[in-house]
Amino acid sequence: MVVAQQKELPLIVGAGPVGLAAALFLARGGVRVRIVERRSHPSVESRALAVNPRTMEILEPTGVTEKMLERGVRIHGGQFRFGSKHSGEISFDGIHPRYPFMLALSQAVTEKLLEEALEAAGGRVERNVELTSCRNETGCVEVVLRGNEEPAELRSAANYGAEPSSEYLAAERSSAGSTESYVCPWMLGADGAHSRARETVGLSFDGSSVDREWYLADVPLETSLDEERAQIWFLDDGGFVFCIRVVADKREESAGPKLWRVIANLPNPISLLPDSKQAGPPVWESKFKVAHRIAERLQKGRVFLAGDAAHIHSPIGARGMNLGIEDAWVFSQLVSRGEMDRYDLLRRPVDEKVVRSIRRLTWMARGESAGSRFIRTHIAPHLLEVQSFRESAIRIGTGLDHPIGI
Ligand SMILES: Cc1cc2nc3c(=O)[nH]c(=O)nc-3n(C[C@H](O)[C@H](O)[C@H](O)COP(=O)(O)OP(=O)(O)OC[C@H]3O[C@@H](n4cnc5c(N)ncnc54)[C@H](O)[C@@H]3O)c2cc1C
């Protein structure tokens, strides 16, 4: 079934943190939009754990920052071990007048708070709606959306691993087949790294990926590690381990072992932890490959890209979600001023510079070449003592490496 409609509301595709933030900033600025999401339910994954001062600053007027602060744990700096010989420390003291710290908070909670704020501002996410294609026409975008409604029976069968019945498959086919043709004045693709918006308007996503897999575990630990510091270990033979607290709501945490995120570019990351004992099964384990890519442009006609749809990089530096929320803020300001056509010019150089810095840091952290291992073990510990270098590294890690003027 194809339903052709002429509508006026602009469209945001994807209700991850970036799409939600864009819809929220726009709603608060009096701009009504439609926001669609292909998944049936909010995300439960902890993915982005570190919220940076820039994000706290731009979300402050929405009331979301205050709620984040009530729930998250403040990370005041980082502790490094460079092989077995050297160690070092950085402190975030004084980096920001109100937020001189990073905030450890699960991405699922950040998304929930953004969605609640969006609803309070009069917006609503339409779930089970997927963008299948979009096309620039004169002064507007023609979009095809598909309903992905799962029948209730299907959901319960899937939950219990049962074989679906034939009625149930028929119901799935009829609801999943409904499509809608929608015409809107502009569209923001915030639909993640495999963006359909980017693909169907024909924008390339240039860059490279790292061959070796990275490993992640969110696991309860008995440990003497300082929970208010990120922990970074560069191992003698190459490889790294990164460790930070996983927090959904500090007010509800029990007194026992706390949950930590361990990321390494070697298998069995938990076995690589010093001073720590695993206190239960991991609540999330994953393997992934990192890539550093940026879209050739962030605007084509009336289609715009933000967040992972526009740029991806390794989780080192904790920038992905934070940078995407900043894209959303800049975009919304330009919409309010009627200056959307400045978006690519203003934003792409900033995003490109961040992807470049993170790619360099990731090369060093991976320690897969003799050169990078030498820098990590023998040069980095001394550079960290040099104030200008230390301050520049802190600015990259906290998202304060560029002004946010528009
Ligand atoms: C292990 C790990 C750790 C990380 N740590 C950090 C960190 O500490 N700090 C940080 O800033 N970042 C971090 N990141 C990166 C962060 O998770 C991403 O940058 C962030 O999720 C990007 O948000 P987004 O909204 O652009 O995309 P996504 O979160 O991918 O959201 C896109 C949304 O669009 C929906 N969608 C996709 N296609 C369609 C379609 N065709 N139609 C409708 N909807 C669609 C998806 O279902 C999804 O909900 C980490 C990532 C990983 C994997």
Short mmCIF file of C-alpha atoms and ligand atoms in Angstrom, two decimals:
data_model
loop_
_atom_site.label_atom_id
_atom_site.label_comp_id
_atom_site.label_asym_id
_atom_site.label_seq_id
_atom_site.Cartn_x
_atom_site.Cartn_y
_atom_site.Cartn_z
CA MET A 1 0.00 0.00 0.00
CA VAL A 2 1.41 3.42 -0.91
CA VAL A 3 -0.06 6.49 0.73
CA ALA A 4 1.07 9.72 -0.91
CA GLN A 5 0.83 12.75 1.35
CA GLN A 6 1.90 16.35 1.03
CA LYS A 7 3.12 17.41 4.46
CA GLU A 8 4.98 20.39 5.71
CA LEU A 9 6.79 19.20 8.80
CA PRO A 10 10.54 18.71 8.38
CA LEU A 11 11.73 15.16 9.09
CA ILE A 12 14.41 13.79 11.41
CA VAL A 13 15.37 10.16 10.75
CA GLY A 14 16.72 8.23 13.77
CA ALA A 15 15.97 8.62 17.48
CA GLY A 16 19.44 7.91 18.79
CA PRO A 17 21.01 10.62 20.96
CA VAL A 18 21.66 12.90 17.98
CA GLY A 19 18.20 12.76 16.39
CA LEU A 20 16.59 13.18 19.82
CA ALA A 21 18.83 16.13 20.69
CA ALA A 22 18.10 17.82 17.34
CA ALA A 23 14.34 17.35 17.78
CA LEU A 24 14.57 18.70 21.34
CA PHE A 25 16.59 21.81 20.44
CA LEU A 26 14.24 22.54 17.54
CA ALA A 27 11.07 21.99 19.60
CA ARG A 28 12.37 24.36 22.25
CA GLY A 29 13.07 26.91 19.51
CA GLY A 30 9.46 26.62 18.34
CA VAL A 31 10.23 24.51 15.24
CA ARG A 32 7.89 21.49 14.92
CA VAL A 33 9.38 18.42 13.27
CA ARG A 34 8.47 14.80 12.67
CA ILE A 35 10.99 12.27 14.09
CA VAL A 36 10.89 8.61 13.02
CA GLU A 37 12.78 5.60 14.38
CA ARG A 38 12.87 2.10 12.92
CA ARG A 39 13.27 0.30 16.25
CA SER A 40 10.18 -0.50 18.30
CA HIS A 41 11.71 0.47 21.65
CA PRO A 42 14.37 2.74 23.14
CA SER A 43 17.96 1.51 23.19
CA VAL A 44 19.20 -0.39 26.27
CA GLU A 45 22.92 -0.43 25.42
CA SER A 46 25.34 1.52 27.58
CA ARG A 47 27.58 2.43 24.55
CA ALA A 48 28.64 6.07 25.09
CA LEU A 49 29.55 6.32 28.75
CA ALA A 50 31.38 9.59 28.95
CA VAL A 51 29.40 12.80 28.57
CA ASN A 52 31.74 15.74 28.06
CA PRO A 53 31.55 19.35 29.39
CA ARG A 54 30.51 20.72 25.98
CA THR A 55 27.44 18.44 25.91
CA MET A 56 26.54 19.37 29.50
CA GLU A 57 26.84 23.04 28.55
CA ILE A 58 24.58 22.86 25.47
CA LEU A 59 21.97 20.66 27.18
CA GLU A 60 21.89 22.90 30.28
CA PRO A 61 18.93 25.09 29.18
CA THR A 62 16.83 21.96 28.40
CA GLY A 63 17.04 20.68 32.00
CA VAL A 64 18.63 17.41 30.79
CA THR A 65 22.07 18.25 32.22
CA GLU A 66 20.69 18.64 35.73
CA LYS A 67 19.07 15.19 35.52
CA MET A 68 22.27 13.68 34.12
CA LEU A 69 24.26 15.13 37.00
CA GLU A 70 21.87 13.57 39.53
CA ARG A 71 22.44 10.12 37.99
CA GLY A 72 26.04 10.03 36.70
CA VAL A 73 29.44 9.73 38.38
CA ARG A 74 31.87 12.63 37.90
CA ILE A 75 35.20 11.63 36.35
CA HIS A 76 37.82 14.13 37.48
CA GLY A 77 40.77 12.94 35.39
CA GLY A 78 42.67 9.97 34.02
CA GLN A 79 45.43 7.66 35.27
CA PHE A 80 47.91 6.23 32.76
CA ARG A 81 50.40 3.37 32.87
CA PHE A 82 52.92 3.38 30.06
CA GLY A 83 54.26 -0.19 29.97
CA SER A 84 55.64 -1.50 33.26
CA LYS A 85 57.95 1.46 33.97
CA HIS A 86 56.09 4.77 33.72
CA SER A 87 52.83 6.16 34.98
CA GLY A 88 51.12 9.55 34.71
CA GLU A 89 47.97 11.42 35.55
CA ILE A 90 45.80 14.19 34.12
CA SER A 91 43.26 16.28 35.98
CA PHE A 92 40.21 18.04 34.53
CA ASP A 93 40.28 20.69 37.30
CA GLY A 94 39.64 24.14 35.85
CA ILE A 95 38.81 22.98 32.30
CA HIS A 96 35.28 24.41 32.44
CA PRO A 97 33.69 26.97 34.77
CA ARG A 98 30.66 24.79 35.64
CA TYR A 99 31.57 21.31 34.41
CA PRO A 100 35.26 20.61 35.18
CA PHE A 101 34.75 16.84 34.73
CA MET A 102 33.43 14.15 32.39
CA LEU A 103 30.25 12.39 33.46
CA ALA A 104 30.04 8.58 33.42
CA LEU A 105 26.45 7.81 32.39
CA SER A 106 25.01 5.05 30.21
CA GLN A 107 23.94 6.16 26.71
CA ALA A 108 20.58 4.43 27.29
CA VAL A 109 19.91 6.85 30.19
CA THR A 110 21.05 9.86 28.17
CA GLU A 111 18.64 8.87 25.39
CA LYS A 112 15.80 8.33 27.87
CA LEU A 113 16.32 11.79 29.40
CA LEU A 114 16.47 13.40 25.94
CA GLU A 115 13.24 11.68 24.89
CA GLU A 116 11.45 12.72 28.11
CA ALA A 117 12.55 16.33 27.55
CA LEU A 118 11.39 16.14 23.93
CA GLU A 119 7.96 14.93 25.05
CA ALA A 120 7.78 17.71 27.64
CA ALA A 121 8.48 20.18 24.80
CA GLY A 122 5.59 18.72 22.77
CA GLY A 123 7.49 16.29 20.50
CA ARG A 124 6.99 12.55 20.04
CA VAL A 125 9.09 9.81 18.44
CA GLU A 126 7.22 7.69 15.86
CA ARG A 127 8.65 4.19 16.35
CA ASN A 128 8.58 1.25 13.88
CA VAL A 129 8.97 3.68 10.99
CA GLU A 130 11.96 3.20 8.71
CA LEU A 131 13.35 5.46 6.02
CA THR A 132 13.83 3.42 2.88
CA SER A 133 14.81 6.21 0.46
CA CYS A 134 14.87 9.95 -0.02
CA ARG A 135 15.31 12.21 -3.04
CA ASN A 136 15.93 15.92 -3.41
CA GLU A 137 13.29 17.71 -5.48
CA THR A 138 13.05 21.47 -6.07
CA GLY A 139 12.85 23.06 -2.62
CA CYS A 140 11.80 19.85 -0.86
CA VAL A 141 12.68 16.22 -0.14
CA GLU A 142 10.60 13.23 -1.25
CA VAL A 143 10.87 10.45 1.26
CA VAL A 144 9.64 6.86 1.38
CA LEU A 145 8.94 5.48 4.85
CA ARG A 146 8.06 1.90 5.70
CA GLY A 147 6.03 0.75 8.71
CA ASN A 148 7.88 -1.93 10.64
CA GLU A 149 5.13 -2.66 13.14
CA GLU A 150 5.72 -6.02 14.76
CA PRO A 151 2.42 -7.68 15.70
CA ALA A 152 2.15 -8.29 19.46
CA GLU A 153 2.09 -12.08 18.89
CA LEU A 154 5.36 -11.85 16.96
CA ARG A 155 6.97 -9.93 19.76
CA SER A 156 6.01 -12.49 22.37
CA ALA A 157 7.03 -15.43 20.15
CA ALA A 158 10.38 -13.79 19.49
CA ASN A 159 10.83 -13.18 23.20
CA TYR A 160 10.45 -16.83 24.05
CA GLY A 161 12.32 -18.18 21.06
CA ALA A 162 9.19 -19.98 19.73
CA GLU A 163 8.66 -20.70 16.03
CA PRO A 164 6.24 -18.07 14.65
CA SER A 165 2.81 -19.35 13.49
CA SER A 166 1.60 -18.87 9.90
CA GLU A 167 -1.06 -16.30 11.04
CA TYR A 168 1.63 -14.42 12.76
CA LEU A 169 3.90 -14.36 9.69
CA ALA A 170 0.97 -13.15 7.58
CA ALA A 171 0.31 -10.35 10.09
CA GLU A 172 3.97 -9.40 9.98
CA ARG A 173 3.99 -9.28 6.18
CA SER A 174 0.88 -7.07 5.99
CA SER A 175 2.08 -4.51 8.56
CA ALA A 176 5.72 -4.48 7.47
CA GLY A 177 4.63 -3.88 3.87
CA SER A 178 2.91 -0.52 4.44
CA THR A 179 4.78 2.37 2.92
CA GLU A 180 4.24 6.09 3.04
CA SER A 181 5.45 8.68 0.61
CA TYR A 182 6.17 11.92 2.43
CA VAL A 183 7.25 15.32 1.13
CA CYS A 184 9.06 17.62 3.54
CA PRO A 185 10.89 20.95 3.33
CA TRP A 186 14.13 19.39 4.67
CA MET A 187 15.37 16.19 6.27
CA LEU A 188 18.05 15.50 8.87
CA GLY A 189 19.62 12.04 8.65
CA ALA A 190 20.63 11.08 12.20
CA ASP A 191 20.35 7.40 11.33
CA GLY A 192 23.74 6.18 12.48
CA ALA A 193 26.88 4.81 10.85
CA HIS A 194 25.05 2.79 8.16
CA SER A 195 22.90 5.80 7.27
CA ARG A 196 20.26 5.12 4.62
CA ALA A 197 19.86 8.89 4.21
CA ARG A 198 23.56 9.27 3.32
CA GLU A 199 23.49 6.29 1.00
CA THR A 200 20.36 7.20 -0.95
CA VAL A 201 21.41 10.80 -1.60
CA GLY A 202 24.73 9.41 -2.85
CA LEU A 203 27.23 10.91 -0.39
CA SER A 204 30.41 8.87 0.08
CA PHE A 205 31.75 7.99 3.54
CA ASP A 206 35.49 8.20 3.11
CA GLY A 207 38.15 6.90 5.48
CA SER A 208 39.59 3.63 6.66
CA SER A 209 38.92 0.83 9.14
CA VAL A 210 41.21 -0.99 11.54
CA ASP A 211 41.57 -4.73 10.77
CA ARG A 212 42.04 -6.00 14.30
CA GLU A 213 38.97 -6.51 16.49
CA TRP A 214 38.44 -4.65 19.76
CA TYR A 215 36.82 -6.27 22.78
CA LEU A 216 34.40 -4.77 25.26
CA ALA A 217 32.91 -5.99 28.53
CA ASP A 218 30.69 -4.25 31.10
CA VAL A 219 31.51 -6.26 34.22
CA PRO A 220 31.22 -5.99 38.03
CA LEU A 221 34.66 -5.68 39.62
CA GLU A 222 36.16 -5.89 43.06
CA THR A 223 38.88 -3.34 42.60
CA SER A 224 40.96 -0.66 44.23
CA LEU A 225 40.78 1.45 41.04
CA ASP A 226 39.69 5.05 41.60
CA GLU A 227 36.13 5.23 40.22
CA GLU A 228 36.46 8.99 39.63
CA ARG A 229 39.36 8.52 37.19
CA ALA A 230 39.43 6.89 33.74
CA GLN A 231 42.13 4.19 33.63
CA ILE A 232 44.34 3.77 30.57
CA TRP A 233 47.07 1.13 30.35
CA PHE A 234 49.48 0.81 27.46
CA LEU A 235 50.89 -2.71 27.60
CA ASP A 236 54.61 -3.42 27.06
CA ASP A 237 54.09 -5.66 24.03
CA GLY A 238 51.55 -3.44 22.31
CA GLY A 239 47.83 -3.19 22.91
CA PHE A 240 45.92 -1.14 25.43
CA VAL A 241 43.24 -1.52 28.11
CA PHE A 242 40.79 1.26 28.94
CA CYS A 243 38.56 1.13 31.98
CA ILE A 244 35.80 3.45 33.25
CA ARG A 245 32.73 3.13 35.49
CA VAL A 246 29.37 2.17 33.93
CA VAL A 247 26.56 4.09 35.61
CA ALA A 248 22.81 4.10 35.01
CA ASP A 249 21.82 5.91 38.23
CA LYS A 250 24.25 6.37 41.09
CA ARG A 251 21.33 6.90 43.50
CA GLU A 252 20.20 3.30 42.97
CA GLU A 253 23.57 1.54 43.13
CA SER A 254 24.06 -1.05 45.86
CA ALA A 255 27.09 -1.06 48.13
CA GLY A 256 28.66 -4.16 46.46
CA PRO A 257 31.05 -4.39 43.50
CA LYS A 258 30.45 -1.69 40.92
CA LEU A 259 30.04 -2.09 37.16
CA TRP A 260 33.03 -1.11 34.96
CA ARG A 261 33.53 -0.89 31.18
CA VAL A 262 36.71 -2.58 29.99
CA ILE A 263 37.79 -2.02 26.37
CA ALA A 264 40.97 -3.53 24.87
CA ASN A 265 42.36 -4.38 21.47
CA LEU A 266 43.27 -7.85 22.78
CA PRO A 267 40.94 -10.78 23.55
CA ASN A 268 39.79 -11.48 27.14
CA PRO A 269 40.06 -7.85 28.26
CA ILE A 270 39.02 -8.70 31.82
CA SER A 271 42.08 -10.95 32.25
CA LEU A 272 44.32 -7.96 31.43
CA LEU A 273 43.13 -5.86 34.38
CA PRO A 274 45.59 -5.14 37.16
CA ASP A 275 44.46 -4.80 40.81
CA SER A 276 40.99 -6.13 40.04
CA LYS A 277 38.89 -9.26 40.41
CA GLN A 278 35.78 -10.07 38.38
CA ALA A 279 32.82 -10.19 40.77
CA GLY A 280 30.13 -11.61 38.48
CA PRO A 281 29.29 -12.32 34.85
CA PRO A 282 29.60 -9.45 32.37
CA VAL A 283 26.28 -7.69 31.68
CA TRP A 284 27.37 -6.84 28.14
CA GLU A 285 30.16 -8.26 26.00
CA SER A 286 30.91 -7.28 22.44
CA LYS A 287 33.54 -7.37 19.72
CA PHE A 288 33.78 -4.62 17.18
CA LYS A 289 36.01 -3.09 14.53
CA VAL A 290 36.75 0.62 14.60
CA ALA A 291 36.76 2.89 11.57
CA HIS A 292 37.53 6.55 10.97
CA ARG A 293 35.28 8.02 8.30
CA ILE A 294 33.57 11.28 7.40
CA ALA A 295 30.84 11.98 4.86
CA GLU A 296 32.03 13.83 1.76
CA ARG A 297 29.55 16.59 2.65
CA LEU A 298 27.04 17.10 5.49
CA GLN A 299 24.44 18.60 3.16
CA LYS A 300 23.11 17.66 -0.25
CA GLY A 301 20.19 19.77 -1.39
CA ARG A 302 17.72 19.80 1.50
CA VAL A 303 19.12 16.63 3.13
CA PHE A 304 21.51 17.12 6.07
CA LEU A 305 23.56 14.63 8.10
CA ALA A 306 24.55 14.66 11.78
CA GLY A 307 26.16 12.30 14.30
CA ASP A 308 27.40 8.85 13.25
CA ALA A 309 25.66 9.29 9.89
CA ALA A 310 28.18 12.08 9.23
CA HIS A 311 31.33 10.82 11.00
CA ILE A 312 32.60 7.82 12.92
CA HIS A 313 35.80 7.16 14.84
CA SER A 314 37.13 4.93 17.58
CA PRO A 315 35.69 5.31 21.11
CA ILE A 316 39.07 6.65 22.26
CA GLY A 317 38.46 10.23 23.25
CA ALA A 318 34.75 9.53 23.93
CA ARG A 319 33.70 11.94 21.22
CA GLY A 320 31.09 10.18 18.98
CA MET A 321 27.86 10.94 20.80
CA ASN A 322 29.17 14.22 22.20
CA LEU A 323 30.25 15.49 18.78
CA GLY A 324 26.92 14.40 17.28
CA ILE A 325 24.92 16.27 19.94
CA GLU A 326 27.02 19.31 19.11
CA ASP A 327 26.18 18.85 15.37
CA ALA A 328 22.50 18.76 16.42
CA TRP A 329 22.86 21.98 18.40
CA VAL A 330 24.61 23.87 15.59
CA PHE A 331 22.05 22.58 13.08
CA SER A 332 19.10 23.68 15.21
CA GLN A 333 20.57 27.16 15.72
CA LEU A 334 21.00 27.56 11.96
CA VAL A 335 17.41 26.40 11.29
CA SER A 336 16.10 28.99 13.75
CA ARG A 337 18.07 31.71 11.94
CA GLY A 338 17.07 30.50 8.47
CA GLU A 339 20.76 29.86 7.71
CA MET A 340 20.76 26.09 7.14
CA ASP A 341 22.89 26.37 4.05
CA ARG A 342 25.86 27.33 6.25
CA TYR A 343 25.74 23.96 8.06
CA ASP A 344 28.24 22.00 5.94
CA LEU A 345 30.66 24.93 5.73
CA LEU A 346 30.54 25.49 9.48
CA ARG A 347 30.43 21.96 10.75
CA ARG A 348 32.39 19.68 8.43
CA PRO A 349 35.83 21.23 9.16
CA VAL A 350 35.19 20.81 12.92
CA ASP A 351 34.08 17.19 12.56
CA GLU A 352 36.96 16.42 10.19
CA LYS A 353 39.53 17.84 12.62
CA VAL A 354 38.13 15.73 15.47
CA VAL A 355 38.15 12.53 13.37
CA ARG A 356 41.78 13.27 12.41
CA SER A 357 42.88 13.83 16.05
CA ILE A 358 41.12 10.67 17.23
CA ARG A 359 42.64 8.62 14.41
CA ARG A 360 46.11 9.76 15.52
CA LEU A 361 45.42 8.97 19.20
CA THR A 362 44.00 5.58 18.22
CA TRP A 363 47.10 4.75 16.17
CA MET A 364 49.25 5.43 19.21
CA ALA A 365 46.97 3.57 21.64
CA ARG A 366 46.81 0.44 19.46
CA GLY A 367 50.58 0.10 19.65
CA GLU A 368 50.68 -2.26 16.70
CA SER A 369 53.81 -0.81 15.08
CA ALA A 370 57.30 -0.44 16.55
CA GLY A 371 57.00 3.37 16.07
CA SER A 372 53.74 3.72 18.00
CA ARG A 373 55.01 1.42 20.79
CA PHE A 374 58.16 3.54 21.11
CA ILE A 375 56.13 6.76 21.35
CA ARG A 376 53.74 5.26 23.94
CA THR A 377 56.47 3.84 26.15
CA HIS A 378 59.27 6.37 25.89
CA ILE A 379 57.89 9.71 24.67
CA ALA A 380 54.26 10.00 25.84
CA PRO A 381 55.09 9.80 29.60
CA HIS A 382 57.44 12.78 29.24
CA LEU A 383 55.11 14.73 26.94
CA LEU A 384 52.39 14.40 29.58
CA GLU A 385 54.68 16.41 31.90
CA VAL A 386 54.73 19.28 29.37
CA GLN A 387 51.89 21.65 30.24
CA SER A 388 50.97 22.70 26.69
CA PHE A 389 50.84 19.09 25.47
CA ARG A 390 48.88 17.94 28.51
CA GLU A 391 46.36 20.76 28.13
CA SER A 392 45.90 20.04 24.44
CA ALA A 393 45.30 16.30 25.15
CA ILE A 394 42.76 17.23 27.85
CA ARG A 395 40.94 19.60 25.48
CA ILE A 396 40.61 16.81 22.87
CA GLY A 397 39.34 14.35 25.50
CA THR A 398 36.80 16.76 26.93
CA GLY A 399 35.50 18.17 23.64
CA LEU A 400 36.82 21.67 24.35
CA ASP A 401 39.31 21.69 21.46
CA HIS A 402 37.29 24.16 19.37
CA PRO A 403 34.90 27.03 20.03
CA ILE A 404 31.23 26.37 19.33
CA GLY A 405 30.47 29.74 17.76
CA ILE A 406 28.13 29.80 14.78
C1 LIG B 1 31.67 0.71 22.73
C2 LIG B 1 31.35 2.13 22.40
C3 LIG B 1 31.67 3.13 23.30
C4 LIG B 1 31.38 4.45 23.01
N1 LIG B 1 31.70 5.42 23.92
C5 LIG B 1 31.41 6.70 23.66
C6 LIG B 1 31.61 7.72 24.64
O1 LIG B 1 32.07 7.46 25.76
N2 LIG B 1 31.28 9.00 24.33
C7 LIG B 1 30.73 9.31 23.11
O2 LIG B 1 30.46 10.50 22.87
N3 LIG B 1 30.50 8.37 22.17
C8 LIG B 1 30.81 7.07 22.41
N4 LIG B 1 30.50 6.11 21.50
C9 LIG B 1 29.87 6.48 20.21
C10 LIG B 1 28.36 6.67 20.35
O3 LIG B 1 27.74 5.49 20.83
C11 LIG B 1 27.79 7.06 18.99
O4 LIG B 1 28.59 8.07 18.45
C12 LIG B 1 26.34 7.55 19.12
O5 LIG B 1 25.47 6.49 19.41
C13 LIG B 1 25.89 8.20 17.81
O6 LIG B 1 24.57 8.62 17.95
P1 LIG B 1 23.63 8.77 16.67
O7 LIG B 1 22.32 9.24 17.18
O8 LIG B 1 24.33 9.55 15.63
O9 LIG B 1 23.52 7.29 16.06
P2 LIG B 1 22.89 5.99 16.69
O10 LIG B 1 23.10 5.95 18.17
O11 LIG B 1 23.42 4.85 15.89
O12 LIG B 1 21.33 6.16 16.44
C14 LIG B 1 20.79 6.07 15.12
C15 LIG B 1 19.32 5.71 15.26
O13 LIG B 1 18.75 5.70 13.94
C16 LIG B 1 17.92 4.55 13.81
N5 LIG B 1 17.88 4.24 12.38
C17 LIG B 1 18.88 3.73 11.61
N6 LIG B 1 18.49 3.61 10.34
C18 LIG B 1 17.21 4.06 10.30
C19 LIG B 1 16.25 4.17 9.23
N7 LIG B 1 16.56 3.81 7.96
N8 LIG B 1 15.02 4.65 9.51
C20 LIG B 1 14.69 5.02 10.81
N9 LIG B 1 15.56 4.92 11.85
C21 LIG B 1 16.81 4.45 11.58
C22 LIG B 1 18.62 3.48 14.64
O14 LIG B 1 17.72 2.45 15.03
C23 LIG B 1 19.11 4.31 15.83
O15 LIG B 1 18.17 4.37 16.87
C24 LIG B 1 30.76 4.77 21.77
C25 LIG B 1 30.41 3.76 20.87
C26 LIG B 1 30.69 2.45 21.18
C27 LIG B 1 30.31 1.35 20.20
#
